[in-house]
């Protein structure tokens, strides 16, 4: 597809390359060694270009090989020391995939409202052949890596390893809201403010969502229209941009965040 750079030069790029230039990485399907190597290569490239901004990882992972998944996990945790890593569960994060979604930077781990998490142990990655002693060693090694998986999940969720181990005795499913309460992620991405108001606020309460997103609540300081009070600039300007504009105005700094507030709006303090 066509891609235009900052110098207004247009050229054709593969779709994955377009997203990579936007510092976005996808983890889809089953994560094997080939997929893991591709993801690790992209993350290492983005780490090298850390001054360009943060990294976003969209995950829809039905499972992973233990060794490959933990390799990606280690790289995500490493680059999060240099930049913010945002993880988003788009559909299902299963097994090591759930761990990868929880590996993002604190307060930047998200899930779509209808996404799910499946916390489970990883079994054999293929048919084992050879001597009985070799097979026994491989089984013991798999158990050791599953214990490592539980330790990492305990570190992320702030649960004890015994609690994690007890939950993962069988397949342990979590909805997006339950994952927030469990400590695996930080927030469920809600619909836009305008869309929720259009439905009269009947979307329901999303667990983990900030106060600024809840129906019927607004910051104490916000923009109000002189004539039409039932309309709010959050319908076309993100709330976090409004907050930045508010602080910039108080500090005497010229900042619009790329959004223009119409003249019919005024700034009021309750």
Tab-separated table of N, CA and C in Angstrom, residues 18-156:
chain	number	residue	atom	x	y	z
A	18	UNK	N	4.330	-0.836	6.921
A	18	UNK	CA	3.682	0.438	7.222
A	18	UNK	C	3.430	0.552	8.723
A	19	UNK	N	2.898	-0.526	9.316
A	19	UNK	CA	2.649	-0.504	10.755
A	19	UNK	C	3.964	-0.438	11.534
A	20	UNK	N	5.001	-1.110	11.049
A	20	UNK	CA	6.285	-1.071	11.742
A	20	UNK	C	6.841	0.341	11.769
A	21	UNK	N	6.659	1.085	10.672
A	21	UNK	CA	7.108	2.472	10.655
A	21	UNK	C	6.310	3.329	11.631
A	22	UNK	N	5.094	2.888	11.948
A	22	UNK	CA	4.283	3.550	12.964
A	22	UNK	C	4.547	2.971	14.350
A	23	UNK	N	5.614	2.158	14.480
A	23	UNK	CA	6.035	1.540	15.735
A	23	UNK	C	4.951	0.642	16.317
A	24	UNK	N	4.336	-0.155	15.440
A	24	UNK	CA	3.273	-1.075	15.828
A	24	UNK	C	3.636	-2.484	15.399
A	25	UNK	N	3.496	-3.441	16.319
A	25	UNK	CA	3.841	-4.836	16.076
A	25	UNK	C	2.616	-5.697	16.364
A	26	UNK	N	2.435	-6.754	15.562
A	26	UNK	CA	1.310	-7.664	15.737
A	26	UNK	C	1.826	-9.052	16.122
A	27	UNK	N	1.150	-9.672	17.091
A	27	UNK	CA	1.406	-11.064	17.458
A	27	UNK	C	0.101	-11.813	17.243
A	28	UNK	N	0.024	-12.585	16.174
A	28	UNK	CA	-1.222	-13.242	15.785
A	28	UNK	C	-1.037	-14.754	15.714
A	29	UNK	N	-2.141	-15.477	15.929
A	29	UNK	CA	-2.122	-16.922	15.762
A	29	UNK	C	-1.264	-17.623	16.789
A	30	UNK	N	-0.719	-18.756	16.394
A	30	UNK	CA	0.130	-19.545	17.283
A	30	UNK	C	1.568	-19.051	17.167
A	31	UNK	N	2.189	-18.774	18.306
A	31	UNK	CA	3.531	-18.207	18.323
A	31	UNK	C	4.558	-19.342	18.376
A	32	UNK	N	5.118	-19.669	17.210
A	32	UNK	CA	6.174	-20.677	17.158
A	32	UNK	C	7.528	-19.993	17.010
A	33	UNK	N	8.562	-20.774	16.755
A	33	UNK	CA	9.906	-20.201	16.694
A	33	UNK	C	10.058	-19.213	15.539
A	34	UNK	N	9.449	-19.507	14.388
A	34	UNK	CA	9.561	-18.598	13.243
A	34	UNK	C	8.874	-17.268	13.533
A	35	UNK	N	7.635	-17.327	14.046
A	35	UNK	CA	6.920	-16.092	14.366
A	35	UNK	C	7.640	-15.307	15.456
A	36	UNK	N	8.147	-16.035	16.451
A	36	UNK	CA	8.840	-15.366	17.552
A	36	UNK	C	10.088	-14.637	17.064
A	37	UNK	N	10.840	-15.256	16.172
A	37	UNK	CA	12.035	-14.600	15.635
A	37	UNK	C	11.677	-13.317	14.890
A	38	UNK	N	10.560	-13.351	14.143
A	38	UNK	CA	10.124	-12.156	13.424
A	38	UNK	C	9.732	-11.044	14.391
A	39	UNK	N	8.982	-11.403	15.440
A	39	UNK	CA	8.558	-10.407	16.427
A	39	UNK	C	9.762	-9.833	17.159
A	40	UNK	N	10.688	-10.691	17.559
A	40	UNK	CA	11.884	-10.228	18.275
A	40	UNK	C	12.707	-9.283	17.403
A	41	UNK	N	12.834	-9.614	16.110
A	41	UNK	CA	13.584	-8.745	15.197
A	41	UNK	C	12.954	-7.362	15.112
A	42	UNK	N	11.626	-7.314	15.000
A	42	UNK	CA	10.937	-6.031	14.923
A	42	UNK	C	11.104	-5.231	16.213
A	43	UNK	N	10.991	-5.894	17.356
A	43	UNK	CA	11.115	-5.199	18.633
A	43	UNK	C	12.534	-4.659	18.837
A	44	UNK	N	13.525	-5.429	18.447
A	44	UNK	CA	14.902	-4.960	18.582
A	44	UNK	C	15.172	-3.765	17.674
A	45	UNK	N	14.564	-3.771	16.487
A	45	UNK	CA	14.700	-2.622	15.588
A	45	UNK	C	14.058	-1.382	16.212
A	46	UNK	N	12.870	-1.542	16.790
A	46	UNK	CA	12.188	-0.401	17.405
A	46	UNK	C	12.927	0.082	18.650
A	47	UNK	N	13.572	-0.839	19.357
A	47	UNK	CA	14.361	-0.438	20.517
A	47	UNK	C	15.539	0.432	20.077
A	48	UNK	N	16.154	0.075	18.944
A	48	UNK	CA	17.255	0.867	18.430
A	48	UNK	C	16.804	2.264	18.058
A	49	UNK	N	15.557	2.383	17.570
A	49	UNK	CA	15.004	3.680	17.182
A	49	UNK	C	14.124	4.227	18.302
A	50	UNK	N	14.559	4.064	19.550
A	50	UNK	CA	13.721	4.398	20.698
A	50	UNK	C	13.349	5.877	20.745
A	51	UNK	N	14.206	6.744	20.171
A	51	UNK	CA	13.894	8.171	20.211
A	51	UNK	C	12.692	8.520	19.347
A	52	UNK	N	12.243	7.582	18.501
A	52	UNK	CA	11.096	7.851	17.627
A	52	UNK	C	9.763	7.765	18.351
A	53	UNK	N	9.736	7.176	19.537
A	53	UNK	CA	8.479	7.103	20.286
A	53	UNK	C	8.287	5.753	20.949
A	54	UNK	N	7.064	5.544	21.438
A	54	UNK	CA	6.727	4.327	22.157
A	54	UNK	C	6.378	3.196	21.188
A	55	UNK	N	6.176	2.010	21.754
A	55	UNK	CA	5.885	0.810	20.960
A	55	UNK	C	4.504	0.297	21.332
A	56	UNK	N	3.728	-0.090	20.320
A	56	UNK	CA	2.400	-0.680	20.531
A	56	UNK	C	2.404	-2.118	20.002
A	57	UNK	N	1.885	-3.033	20.803
A	57	UNK	CA	1.828	-4.440	20.415
A	57	UNK	C	0.383	-4.905	20.485
A	58	UNK	N	-0.173	-5.305	19.349
A	58	UNK	CA	-1.531	-5.849	19.285
A	58	UNK	C	-1.431	-7.374	19.290
A	59	UNK	N	-2.156	-8.006	20.210
A	59	UNK	CA	-2.002	-9.440	20.427
A	59	UNK	C	-3.337	-10.153	20.224
A	60	UNK	N	-3.315	-11.192	19.412
A	60	UNK	CA	-4.445	-12.118	19.263
A	60	UNK	C	-3.829	-13.509	19.120
A	61	UNK	N	-3.375	-14.050	20.249
A	61	UNK	CA	-2.512	-15.224	20.276
A	61	UNK	C	-3.256	-16.403	20.895
A	62	UNK	N	-3.424	-17.463	20.128
A	62	UNK	CA	-4.153	-18.637	20.624
A	62	UNK	C	-3.250	-19.571	21.416
A	63	UNK	N	-1.979	-19.270	21.508
A	63	UNK	CA	-1.043	-20.098	22.249
A	63	UNK	C	0.363	-19.897	21.733
A	64	UNK	N	1.312	-20.528	22.402
A	64	UNK	CA	2.701	-20.347	22.007
A	64	UNK	C	3.544	-21.502	22.519
A	65	UNK	N	4.632	-21.739	21.806
A	65	UNK	CA	5.647	-22.637	22.336
A	65	UNK	C	6.311	-21.952	23.524
A	66	UNK	N	6.560	-22.720	24.571
A	66	UNK	CA	7.060	-22.125	25.804
A	66	UNK	C	8.366	-21.372	25.579
A	67	UNK	N	9.332	-21.985	24.934
A	67	UNK	CA	10.636	-21.338	24.743
A	67	UNK	C	10.513	-20.075	23.894
A	68	UNK	N	9.738	-20.169	22.813
A	68	UNK	CA	9.570	-19.007	21.920
A	68	UNK	C	8.816	-17.892	22.624
A	69	UNK	N	7.758	-18.244	23.351
A	69	UNK	CA	6.975	-17.229	24.044
A	69	UNK	C	7.769	-16.506	25.114
A	70	UNK	N	8.550	-17.241	25.882
A	70	UNK	CA	9.354	-16.599	26.920
A	70	UNK	C	10.462	-15.736	26.326
A	71	UNK	N	10.963	-16.108	25.144
A	71	UNK	CA	11.961	-15.270	24.480
A	71	UNK	C	11.363	-13.915	24.113
A	72	UNK	N	10.143	-13.917	23.562
A	72	UNK	CA	9.465	-12.656	23.236
A	72	UNK	C	9.174	-11.876	24.511
A	73	UNK	N	8.743	-12.584	25.549
A	73	UNK	CA	8.437	-11.936	26.845
A	73	UNK	C	9.666	-11.205	27.385
A	74	UNK	N	10.816	-11.852	27.341
A	74	UNK	CA	12.038	-11.229	27.856
A	74	UNK	C	12.391	-9.971	27.067
A	75	UNK	N	12.209	-9.999	25.744
A	75	UNK	CA	12.533	-8.826	24.921
A	75	UNK	C	11.570	-7.678	25.222
A	76	UNK	N	10.275	-7.990	25.409
A	76	UNK	CA	9.302	-6.945	25.732
A	76	UNK	C	9.662	-6.282	27.058
A	77	UNK	N	9.989	-7.094	28.059
A	77	UNK	CA	10.344	-6.543	29.366
A	77	UNK	C	11.632	-5.713	29.280
A	78	UNK	N	12.530	-6.129	28.411
A	78	UNK	CA	13.802	-5.414	28.281
A	78	UNK	C	13.607	-4.052	27.642
A	79	UNK	N	12.887	-4.007	26.507
A	79	UNK	CA	12.733	-2.715	25.820
A	79	UNK	C	11.819	-1.776	26.595
A	80	UNK	N	10.986	-2.309	27.508
A	80	UNK	CA	10.125	-1.441	28.319
A	80	UNK	C	10.948	-0.594	29.287
A	81	UNK	N	12.246	-0.932	29.440
A	81	UNK	CA	13.130	-0.093	30.253
A	81	UNK	C	13.524	1.178	29.518
A	82	UNK	N	13.375	1.197	28.198
A	82	UNK	CA	13.826	2.322	27.396
A	82	UNK	C	12.666	3.152	26.835
A	83	UNK	N	11.498	2.551	26.707
A	83	UNK	CA	10.339	3.270	26.176
A	83	UNK	C	9.072	2.601	26.701
A	84	UNK	N	7.959	3.286	26.547
A	84	UNK	CA	6.669	2.731	26.965
A	84	UNK	C	6.208	1.688	25.960
A	85	UNK	N	5.840	0.516	26.457
A	85	UNK	CA	5.342	-0.563	25.607
A	85	UNK	C	3.862	-0.778	25.920
A	86	UNK	N	3.021	-0.491	24.948
A	86	UNK	CA	1.577	-0.672	25.095
A	86	UNK	C	1.174	-2.017	24.512
A	87	UNK	N	0.452	-2.822	25.282
A	87	UNK	CA	-0.061	-4.107	24.808
A	87	UNK	C	-1.581	-4.068	24.785
A	88	UNK	N	-2.164	-4.637	23.732
A	88	UNK	CA	-3.622	-4.622	23.570
A	88	UNK	C	-4.077	-6.009	23.144
A	89	UNK	N	-4.964	-6.604	23.921
A	89	UNK	CA	-5.568	-7.889	23.572
A	89	UNK	C	-6.736	-7.627	22.626
A	90	UNK	N	-6.622	-8.110	21.394
A	90	UNK	CA	-7.648	-7.865	20.395
A	90	UNK	C	-8.719	-8.954	20.350
A	91	UNK	N	-8.422	-10.148	20.855
A	91	UNK	CA	-9.402	-11.231	20.756
A	91	UNK	C	-9.217	-12.261	21.836
A	92	UNK	N	-8.154	-13.055	21.722
A	92	UNK	CA	-7.856	-14.109	22.697
A	92	UNK	C	-6.360	-14.138	22.958
A	93	UNK	N	-5.998	-14.116	24.221
A	93	UNK	CA	-4.611	-14.313	24.642
A	93	UNK	C	-4.587	-15.567	25.494
A	94	UNK	N	-4.009	-16.615	24.953
A	94	UNK	CA	-4.044	-17.921	25.597
A	94	UNK	C	-2.652	-18.354	26.013
A	95	UNK	N	-2.537	-18.957	27.189
A	95	UNK	CA	-1.266	-19.482	27.648
A	95	UNK	C	-0.223	-18.391	27.788
A	96	UNK	N	0.890	-18.554	27.079
A	96	UNK	CA	1.956	-17.553	27.111
A	96	UNK	C	1.461	-16.231	26.525
A	97	UNK	N	0.453	-16.280	25.640
A	97	UNK	CA	-0.103	-15.051	25.092
A	97	UNK	C	-0.656	-14.142	26.173
A	98	UNK	N	-1.272	-14.718	27.217
A	98	UNK	CA	-1.764	-13.913	28.336
A	98	UNK	C	-0.605	-13.254	29.066
A	99	UNK	N	0.512	-13.989	29.202
A	99	UNK	CA	1.699	-13.422	29.831
A	99	UNK	C	2.246	-12.255	29.018
A	100	UNK	N	2.243	-12.383	27.684
A	100	UNK	CA	2.765	-11.312	26.830
A	100	UNK	C	1.918	-10.052	26.957
A	101	UNK	N	0.604	-10.217	27.075
A	101	UNK	CA	-0.268	-9.042	27.209
A	101	UNK	C	-0.014	-8.335	28.533
A	102	UNK	N	0.320	-9.105	29.560
A	102	UNK	CA	0.617	-8.504	30.851
A	102	UNK	C	2.034	-7.988	30.981
A	103	UNK	N	2.860	-8.186	29.946
A	103	UNK	CA	4.260	-7.784	30.004
A	103	UNK	C	4.483	-6.327	29.634
A	104	UNK	N	3.433	-5.629	29.187
A	104	UNK	CA	3.597	-4.241	28.791
A	104	UNK	C	3.893	-3.331	29.974
A	105	UNK	N	4.130	-2.077	29.685
A	105	UNK	CA	4.413	-1.103	30.736
A	105	UNK	C	3.196	-0.910	31.623
A	106	UNK	N	3.432	-0.704	32.898
A	106	UNK	CA	2.341	-0.495	33.849
A	106	UNK	C	1.479	0.682	33.415
A	107	UNK	N	0.168	0.502	33.500
A	107	UNK	CA	-0.848	1.489	33.092
A	107	UNK	C	-1.024	1.568	31.581
A	108	UNK	N	-0.316	0.720	30.815
A	108	UNK	CA	-0.455	0.719	29.359
A	108	UNK	C	-0.780	-0.676	28.844
A	109	UNK	N	-1.477	-1.459	29.636
A	109	UNK	CA	-1.876	-2.809	29.237
A	109	UNK	C	-3.396	-2.813	29.084
A	110	UNK	N	-3.868	-3.018	27.853
A	110	UNK	CA	-5.278	-2.852	27.545
A	110	UNK	C	-5.880	-4.132	26.964
A	111	UNK	N	-7.208	-4.126	26.886
A	111	UNK	CA	-7.942	-5.210	26.233
A	111	UNK	C	-9.219	-4.637	25.644
A	112	UNK	N	-9.645	-5.190	24.530
A	112	UNK	CA	-10.925	-4.801	23.955
A	112	UNK	C	-12.056	-5.382	24.801
A	113	UNK	N	-13.238	-4.760	24.792
A	113	UNK	CA	-14.319	-5.203	25.689
A	113	UNK	C	-14.713	-6.666	25.532
A	114	UNK	N	-14.656	-7.217	24.322
A	114	UNK	CA	-15.088	-8.596	24.097
A	114	UNK	C	-13.933	-9.584	24.002
A	115	UNK	N	-12.748	-9.160	24.375
A	115	UNK	CA	-11.599	-10.063	24.339
A	115	UNK	C	-11.610	-10.984	25.562
A	116	UNK	N	-10.811	-12.047	25.498
A	116	UNK	CA	-10.730	-13.014	26.587
A	116	UNK	C	-9.276	-13.399	26.845
A	117	UNK	N	-9.072	-13.892	28.032
A	117	UNK	CA	-7.768	-14.420	28.420
A	117	UNK	C	-7.946	-15.867	28.866
A	118	UNK	N	-6.991	-16.700	28.508
A	118	UNK	CA	-6.982	-18.095	28.945
A	118	UNK	C	-5.623	-18.388	29.554
A	119	UNK	N	-5.613	-18.519	30.876
A	119	UNK	CA	-4.387	-18.846	31.581
A	119	UNK	C	-4.305	-20.361	31.719
A	120	UNK	N	-3.288	-20.961	31.140
A	120	UNK	CA	-3.145	-22.406	31.157
A	120	UNK	C	-1.673	-22.787	31.075
A	121	UNK	N	-1.397	-23.993	31.508
A	121	UNK	CA	-0.040	-24.517	31.395
A	121	UNK	C	0.234	-24.933	29.948
A	122	UNK	N	1.504	-25.000	29.616
A	122	UNK	CA	1.916	-25.443	28.284
A	122	UNK	C	2.371	-26.894	28.370
A	123	UNK	N	1.885	-27.718	27.432
A	123	UNK	CA	2.226	-29.129	27.426
A	123	UNK	C	3.375	-29.431	26.489
A	124	UNK	N	3.436	-30.664	26.038
A	124	UNK	CA	4.485	-31.087	25.124
A	124	UNK	C	4.340	-30.362	23.793
A	125	UNK	N	5.454	-29.954	23.208
A	125	UNK	CA	5.444	-29.226	21.939
A	125	UNK	C	5.513	-30.160	20.735
A	126	UNK	N	5.596	-31.453	20.958
A	126	UNK	CA	5.657	-32.422	19.868
A	126	UNK	C	5.783	-33.827	20.436
A	127	UNK	N	5.890	-34.779	19.555
A	127	UNK	CA	6.041	-36.167	19.970
A	127	UNK	C	7.465	-36.394	20.430
A	128	UNK	N	7.616	-36.948	21.623
A	128	UNK	CA	8.946	-37.219	22.164
A	128	UNK	C	9.359	-38.648	21.832
A	129	UNK	N	10.558	-38.807	21.371
A	129	UNK	CA	11.111	-40.130	21.080
A	129	UNK	C	12.483	-40.234	21.713
A	130	UNK	N	12.931	-41.447	21.935
A	130	UNK	CA	14.248	-41.655	22.503
A	130	UNK	C	14.187	-42.536	23.724
A	131	UNK	N	15.240	-42.507	24.512
A	131	UNK	CA	15.300	-43.322	25.698
A	131	UNK	C	14.346	-42.804	26.770
A	132	UNK	N	13.953	-43.694	27.635
A	132	UNK	CA	13.034	-43.334	28.711
A	132	UNK	C	13.613	-42.238	29.583
A	133	UNK	N	14.898	-42.307	29.864
A	133	UNK	CA	15.536	-41.286	30.699
A	133	UNK	C	15.507	-39.917	30.030
A	134	UNK	N	15.690	-39.867	28.706
A	134	UNK	CA	15.643	-38.596	27.981
A	134	UNK	C	14.240	-38.006	28.002
A	135	UNK	N	13.229	-38.863	27.823
A	135	UNK	CA	11.843	-38.389	27.867
A	135	UNK	C	11.518	-37.856	29.260
A	136	UNK	N	11.994	-38.541	30.297
A	136	UNK	CA	11.769	-38.088	31.672
A	136	UNK	C	12.394	-36.719	31.902
A	137	UNK	N	13.611	-36.507	31.388
A	137	UNK	CA	14.275	-35.213	31.532
A	137	UNK	C	13.508	-34.103	30.820
A	138	UNK	N	12.958	-34.413	29.644
A	138	UNK	CA	12.193	-33.409	28.901
A	138	UNK	C	10.914	-33.040	29.637
A	139	UNK	N	10.236	-34.042	30.206
A	139	UNK	CA	9.025	-33.760	30.978
A	139	UNK	C	9.351	-32.917	32.199
A	140	UNK	N	10.442	-33.215	32.883
A	140	UNK	CA	10.845	-32.412	34.029
A	140	UNK	C	11.182	-30.987	33.607
A	141	UNK	N	11.780	-30.834	32.431
A	141	UNK	CA	12.112	-29.504	31.928
A	141	UNK	C	10.851	-28.694	31.627
A	142	UNK	N	9.845	-29.350	31.052
A	142	UNK	CA	8.581	-28.661	30.772
A	142	UNK	C	7.924	-28.206	32.067
A	143	UNK	N	7.961	-29.070	33.094
A	143	UNK	CA	7.391	-28.686	34.391
A	143	UNK	C	8.131	-27.489	34.971
A	144	UNK	N	9.451	-27.459	34.816
A	144	UNK	CA	10.233	-26.343	35.329
A	144	UNK	C	9.852	-25.037	34.646
A	145	UNK	N	9.657	-25.073	33.320
A	145	UNK	CA	9.300	-23.857	32.598
A	145	UNK	C	7.878	-23.425	32.894
A	146	UNK	N	6.975	-24.375	33.172
A	146	UNK	CA	5.634	-24.001	33.610
A	146	UNK	C	5.671	-23.325	34.975
A	147	UNK	N	6.555	-23.798	35.848
A	147	UNK	CA	6.728	-23.127	37.134
A	147	UNK	C	7.244	-21.709	36.928
A	148	UNK	N	8.148	-21.537	35.952
A	148	UNK	CA	8.657	-20.198	35.639
A	148	UNK	C	7.534	-19.307	35.127
A	149	UNK	N	6.643	-19.857	34.301
A	149	UNK	CA	5.485	-19.107	33.807
A	149	UNK	C	4.625	-18.620	34.963
A	150	UNK	N	4.379	-19.489	35.943
A	150	UNK	CA	3.573	-19.110	37.102
A	150	UNK	C	4.262	-18.026	37.915
A	151	UNK	N	5.578	-18.092	38.055
A	151	UNK	CA	6.306	-17.068	38.793
A	151	UNK	C	6.193	-15.708	38.120
A	152	UNK	N	6.285	-15.678	36.794
A	152	UNK	CA	6.178	-14.408	36.076
A	152	UNK	C	4.768	-13.840	36.172
A	153	UNK	N	3.753	-14.707	36.083
A	153	UNK	CA	2.373	-14.248	36.234
A	153	UNK	C	2.131	-13.723	37.645
A	154	UNK	N	2.725	-14.373	38.638
A	154	UNK	CA	2.591	-13.896	40.012
A	154	UNK	C	3.232	-12.527	40.174
A	155	UNK	N	4.379	-12.314	39.505
A	155	UNK	CA	5.050	-11.017	39.575
A	155	UNK	C	4.216	-9.921	38.927
A	156	UNK	N	3.528	-10.238	37.832
A	156	UNK	CA	2.725	-9.247	37.113
A	156	UNK	C	1.434	-8.925	37.855
